[in-house]
CSV table of C-alpha atoms and ligand atoms in Angstrom, one decimal:
chain,number,residue,atom,x,y,z
A,1090,MET,CA,85.5,127.9,142.4
A,1091,LYS,CA,86.5,128.4,145.9
A,1092,VAL,CA,90.0,129.7,146.6
A,1093,ILE,CA,91.8,129.2,150.0
A,1094,ILE,CA,95.2,130.9,150.3
A,1095,VAL,CA,97.2,130.0,153.4
A,1096,GLU,CA,100.7,131.0,154.6
A,1097,ASP,CA,102.9,127.9,153.8
A,1098,TYR,CA,103.1,124.3,152.8
A,1099,ASP,CA,102.2,123.0,156.3
A,1100,LYS,CA,99.1,125.0,156.5
A,1101,MET,CA,98.1,124.0,153.0
A,1102,SER,CA,98.6,120.3,154.0
A,1103,GLU,CA,96.5,120.8,157.3
A,1104,VAL,CA,93.5,122.7,155.4
A,1105,ALA,CA,93.5,119.9,152.8
A,1106,ALA,CA,93.6,117.1,155.3
A,1107,ASP,CA,90.7,118.7,157.3
A,1108,ILE,CA,88.6,118.9,154.1
A,1109,LEU,CA,89.1,115.2,153.7
A,1110,ALA,CA,88.6,114.5,157.4
A,1111,LYS,CA,85.3,116.2,157.2
A,1112,GLN,CA,84.3,114.2,154.0
A,1113,ILE,CA,85.4,110.8,155.6
A,1114,THR,CA,83.4,111.8,158.8
A,1115,GLU,CA,80.3,112.7,157.1
A,1116,LYS,CA,80.4,109.7,154.6
A,1117,PRO,CA,82.4,106.9,156.0
A,1118,ASN,CA,82.2,104.9,152.6
A,1119,THR,CA,83.6,107.8,150.7
A,1120,VAL,CA,85.3,107.1,147.4
A,1121,LEU,CA,88.4,109.1,147.2
A,1122,GLY,CA,90.4,110.0,144.1
A,1123,LEU,CA,94.1,110.3,145.2
A,1124,ALA,CA,97.4,111.9,143.8
A,1125,THR,CA,101.0,111.2,144.2
A,1126,GLY,CA,103.9,113.8,143.8
A,1127,SER,CA,105.7,116.0,146.4
A,1128,THR,CA,102.7,118.1,146.9
A,1129,PRO,CA,100.2,115.8,148.8
A,1130,ILE,CA,103.0,114.3,151.0
A,1131,GLY,CA,102.3,116.7,154.2
A,1132,MET,CA,98.5,116.0,153.7
A,1133,TYR,CA,99.0,112.2,154.0
A,1134,LYS,CA,101.2,112.6,157.0
A,1135,LYS,CA,98.3,114.6,158.6
A,1136,LEU,CA,95.7,112.0,157.7
A,1137,VAL,CA,98.0,109.3,159.2
A,1138,GLU,CA,98.3,111.4,162.4
A,1139,TYR,CA,94.4,111.7,162.5
A,1140,TYR,CA,94.1,108.0,162.1
A,1141,GLN,CA,96.5,107.3,164.7
A,1142,ASN,CA,94.8,109.6,167.2
A,1143,GLY,CA,91.5,107.8,166.6
A,1144,LYS,CA,89.9,110.9,164.7
A,1145,LEU,CA,89.6,109.0,161.4
A,1146,ASN,CA,88.6,105.5,160.2
A,1147,PHE,CA,89.4,104.4,156.8
A,1148,SER,CA,87.8,100.9,157.0
A,1149,GLU,CA,84.9,101.6,154.5
A,1150,ILE,CA,87.0,104.0,152.2
A,1151,LYS,CA,87.7,103.1,148.6
A,1152,SER,CA,90.4,104.9,146.6
A,1153,PHE,CA,91.5,105.3,143.2
A,1154,ASN,CA,94.7,106.8,142.3
A,1155,LEU,CA,95.1,109.1,139.2
A,1156,ASP,CA,97.9,107.5,137.5
A,1157,GLU,CA,100.9,105.0,137.4
A,1158,TYR,CA,104.1,104.6,135.4
A,1159,CYS,CA,103.9,101.9,132.7
A,1160,GLY,CA,106.4,99.3,133.1
A,1161,LEU,CA,107.3,99.6,136.8
A,1162,PRO,CA,106.5,96.6,139.0
A,1163,LYS,CA,104.5,97.4,142.2
A,1164,ASP,CA,107.4,96.9,144.4
A,1165,ASN,CA,109.8,99.3,142.5
A,1166,VAL,CA,110.3,102.2,144.9
A,1167,GLN,CA,109.5,104.7,142.0
A,1168,SER,CA,106.2,103.2,141.3
A,1169,TYR,CA,103.1,105.2,142.6
A,1170,TRP,CA,101.8,101.9,144.1
A,1171,TYR,CA,105.0,102.0,146.4
A,1172,PHE,CA,104.6,105.7,147.0
A,1173,MET,CA,101.0,105.4,148.1
A,1174,HIS,CA,101.7,102.4,150.4
A,1175,ASP,CA,104.7,104.1,151.9
A,1176,ASN,CA,103.1,107.5,152.5
A,1177,LEU,CA,99.5,106.4,153.3
A,1178,PHE,CA,98.1,103.0,152.9
A,1179,ASN,CA,100.6,101.2,155.2
A,1180,HIS,CA,99.9,103.5,158.0
A,1181,ILE,CA,96.0,103.4,158.0
A,1182,ASN,CA,93.3,100.9,158.2
A,1183,ILE,CA,92.1,100.9,154.4
A,1184,LYS,CA,91.4,97.5,153.2
A,1185,SER,CA,93.7,96.4,150.4
A,1186,ASP,CA,90.8,95.2,148.3
A,1187,ASN,CA,89.5,98.8,148.4
A,1188,VAL,CA,92.7,100.2,146.9
A,1189,ASN,CA,92.6,100.7,143.2
A,1190,MET,CA,95.6,101.6,141.2
A,1191,PHE,CA,96.4,101.1,137.4
A,1192,ASP,CA,98.5,98.0,137.0
A,1193,GLY,CA,101.6,99.6,135.4
A,1194,GLU,CA,102.7,96.1,134.3
A,1195,GLU,CA,99.6,95.5,132.1
A,1196,ASN,CA,100.7,95.9,128.4
A,1197,ASP,CA,97.2,95.8,127.2
A,1198,ALA,CA,96.4,99.5,127.5
A,1199,LYS,CA,92.7,99.1,126.3
A,1200,LYS,CA,92.0,96.5,129.0
A,1201,ALA,CA,93.8,98.4,131.8
A,1202,CYS,CA,91.9,101.6,131.1
A,1203,GLU,CA,88.5,100.1,130.3
A,1204,GLU,CA,88.7,98.1,133.6
A,1205,TYR,CA,89.6,101.1,135.6
A,1206,ASP,CA,86.9,103.3,134.3
A,1207,MET,CA,84.4,100.4,135.0
A,1208,ALA,CA,85.7,99.9,138.5
A,1209,ILE,CA,85.2,103.7,139.2
A,1210,GLU,CA,81.7,103.4,138.0
A,1211,LYS,CA,81.0,100.4,139.9
A,1212,ALA,CA,82.2,102.2,143.0
A,1213,GLY,CA,79.5,104.9,142.3
A,1214,GLY,CA,81.9,107.5,141.0
A,1215,ILE,CA,84.6,109.6,142.9
A,1216,ASP,CA,83.2,111.6,145.9
A,1217,LEU,CA,86.3,113.6,146.5
A,1218,GLN,CA,89.2,114.0,144.0
A,1219,ILE,CA,92.7,115.3,145.3
A,1220,LEU,CA,94.7,116.9,142.6
A,1221,GLY,CA,98.3,118.3,142.4
A,1222,CYS,CA,99.3,120.6,139.5
A,1223,GLY,CA,102.3,120.1,137.0
A,1224,HIS,CA,104.4,123.1,136.0
A,1225,ASN,CA,103.0,122.9,132.5
A,1226,GLY,CA,99.4,122.8,133.9
A,1227,HIS,CA,98.9,119.2,133.7
A,1228,ILE,CA,96.5,117.4,136.0
A,1229,ALA,CA,97.0,113.6,136.6
A,1230,PHE,CA,99.2,112.9,133.5
A,1231,ASN,CA,96.9,114.9,131.2
A,1232,GLU,CA,99.5,116.9,129.4
A,1233,PRO,CA,98.9,120.1,127.5
A,1234,SER,CA,96.4,119.8,124.6
A,1235,THR,CA,94.9,116.5,125.9
A,1236,GLU,CA,91.2,116.4,124.8
A,1237,PHE,CA,89.0,117.3,127.9
A,1238,SER,CA,86.6,114.4,126.8
A,1239,LYS,CA,89.2,111.5,127.5
A,1240,SER,CA,88.6,109.1,130.2
A,1241,SER,CA,91.5,106.7,131.3
A,1242,HIS,CA,94.2,106.3,128.7
A,1243,ARG,CA,97.9,105.6,128.2
A,1244,VAL,CA,100.0,108.7,127.5
A,1245,GLU,CA,103.6,109.6,126.3
A,1246,LEU,CA,104.9,112.0,128.9
A,1247,GLN,CA,106.3,115.2,127.7
A,1248,GLU,CA,109.9,116.2,128.1
A,1249,SER,CA,109.0,118.8,130.7
A,1250,THR,CA,107.3,116.1,133.0
A,1251,ILE,CA,110.0,113.7,132.6
A,1252,ASN,CA,112.6,116.5,133.6
A,1253,ALA,CA,110.4,117.4,136.5
A,1254,ASN,CA,110.2,113.8,137.7
A,1255,LYS,CA,113.8,112.9,137.1
A,1256,ARG,CA,114.8,114.2,140.6
A,1257,LEU,CA,113.2,110.9,142.0
A,1258,PHE,CA,115.4,108.6,139.7
A,1259,ALA,CA,119.0,107.7,139.5
A,1260,ASP,CA,119.1,109.5,136.1
A,1261,VAL,CA,116.8,110.7,133.5
A,1262,SER,CA,117.1,107.7,131.4
A,1263,GLN,CA,115.2,105.7,134.1
A,1264,VAL,CA,112.2,107.9,134.1
A,1265,PRO,CA,109.4,105.9,132.4
A,1266,LYS,CA,108.3,107.5,129.2
A,1267,THR,CA,104.7,106.4,129.3
A,1268,SER,CA,102.1,106.2,132.0
A,1269,TYR,CA,98.4,105.1,132.7
A,1270,THR,CA,96.2,108.2,133.7
A,1271,MET,CA,92.7,109.0,134.5
A,1272,GLY,CA,91.4,111.5,131.8
A,1273,ILE,CA,89.9,114.8,132.3
A,1274,LYS,CA,86.4,113.4,132.0
A,1275,ASN,CA,87.1,111.1,134.9
A,1276,ILE,CA,88.5,113.9,137.1
A,1277,MET,CA,85.5,116.3,136.0
A,1278,ASN,CA,83.0,113.5,137.0
A,1279,ALA,CA,84.3,113.5,140.5
A,1280,LYS,CA,81.5,115.1,142.9
A,1281,LYS,CA,84.0,117.5,144.7
A,1282,ILE,CA,87.6,118.2,143.7
A,1283,VAL,CA,90.4,119.8,145.8
A,1284,MET,CA,93.6,121.0,144.0
A,1285,LEU,CA,96.7,121.6,146.3
A,1286,VAL,CA,99.4,123.9,145.0
A,1287,SER,CA,102.6,125.0,146.8
A,1288,GLY,CA,105.6,127.2,145.9
A,1289,GLU,CA,106.6,130.2,143.8
A,1290,ASP,CA,107.6,127.9,140.9
A,1291,LYS,CA,103.9,127.1,140.3
A,1292,ALA,CA,102.9,130.8,140.6
A,1293,LEU,CA,102.8,131.4,136.9
A,1294,THR,CA,100.9,128.1,136.2
A,1295,VAL,CA,98.3,129.0,138.9
A,1296,HIS,CA,97.9,132.4,137.2
A,1297,GLN,CA,97.5,130.9,133.6
A,1298,ALA,CA,95.1,128.1,134.8
A,1299,PHE,CA,92.8,130.1,136.9
A,1300,ASN,CA,93.0,133.8,135.8
A,1301,GLY,CA,93.2,133.0,132.1
A,1302,PRO,CA,90.8,131.2,129.7
A,1303,ILE,CA,89.8,127.5,129.7
A,1304,VAL,CA,92.1,126.0,127.2
A,1305,SER,CA,93.4,122.5,126.6
A,1306,THR,CA,97.0,124.0,126.5
A,1307,VAL,CA,96.6,124.5,130.3
A,1308,PRO,CA,94.6,121.4,131.4
A,1309,ALA,CA,94.2,122.6,134.8
A,1310,SER,CA,92.1,125.5,133.6
A,1311,VAL,CA,89.2,123.1,132.9
A,1312,LEU,CA,88.7,123.0,136.6
A,1313,GLN,CA,87.2,126.4,136.4
A,1314,LEU,CA,84.1,124.7,134.9
A,1315,HIS,CA,83.5,122.2,137.9
A,1316,ASN,CA,80.7,123.1,140.4
A,1317,ASP,CA,82.5,122.0,143.6
A,1318,PHE,CA,86.1,122.9,143.0
A,1319,THR,CA,88.4,124.2,145.8
A,1320,LEU,CA,91.9,125.3,145.2
A,1321,VAL,CA,94.0,125.3,148.4
A,1322,MET,CA,97.5,127.0,148.0
A,1323,ASP,CA,100.2,128.7,149.9
A,1324,LYS,CA,101.1,132.4,149.5
A,1325,ALA,CA,104.0,131.7,147.2
A,1326,ALA,CA,101.8,129.8,144.8
A,1327,ALA,CA,99.2,132.5,144.9
A,1328,SER,CA,101.8,135.3,144.3
A,1329,LYS,CA,100.6,135.9,140.7
A,1330,TYR,CA,96.9,134.9,141.2
A,1331,VAL,CA,94.6,137.8,140.9
A,1332,LYS,CA,91.5,137.6,143.1
B,386,LIG,C1,100.5,112.7,140.5
B,386,LIG,C2,99.8,113.6,139.3
B,386,LIG,C3,100.6,114.7,138.9
B,386,LIG,C4,101.1,115.6,140.0
B,386,LIG,C5,101.7,116.9,139.3
B,386,LIG,C6,102.5,117.8,140.5
B,386,LIG,O1,99.6,111.6,140.7
B,386,LIG,O2,98.8,113.4,139.0
B,386,LIG,O3,99.8,115.6,138.1
B,386,LIG,O4,100.2,116.0,140.8
B,386,LIG,O5,102.7,116.5,138.5
B,386,LIG,O6,103.5,117.0,141.1
B,386,LIG,P1,104.3,117.6,142.3
B,386,LIG,O7,103.3,117.5,143.5
B,386,LIG,O8,105.3,116.6,142.7
B,386,LIG,O9,104.7,119.0,142.0
């Protein structure tokens, strides 16, 4: 694994956006795996800037998002569909037909997940997967103790994840309790993976995931096994990481 430690959140966002920009320039029909959450917002801002300055063209790009809450309609401001359109898709020239996200309103989990896995396969697999990292080490919504062999599935969110995400809802009772997520198998099948981590509050998680053993109780630790994995983090997140 390659580790890049930078001064702060802004620099992390820039470094990540530049990795994406390079990938898109070299392969204009790149299949991107994308994440939501607070961490990639700065990177998305940069990508929009690059597009507006004529540096990037998304017209042939396909995207697959990692996850989506169950039960939220697309136009709900808390849905990941809304987040992605608000932060990225509405501001670039990606084709709406090329944007893939789980349908949070689909009650048939088997159908939703099988179709998603098939769509990824049909697109030729994910070229570059962007990841954030949960405080409990989750990647996408693969919570601690999820089997590494799982592909897309529906999950019950853990109390710690519900609590971490409640800041974005009016109150904790409104945070959905289940979500659709790519599995660790989908993530590990990506040709290239870039994880972004920022802040002191993730320092212990980074240490456990990347200085410790590969264990399902810290899902992000599995990334140590990927042959093209880059961890981009700021100094605060790296403060407990031992090189
Ligand atoms: C989001 C996702 C999650 C987040 C993680 C970190 O699509 O898959 O795993 O990456 O919860 O979230 P933030 O960036 O808000 O700390």
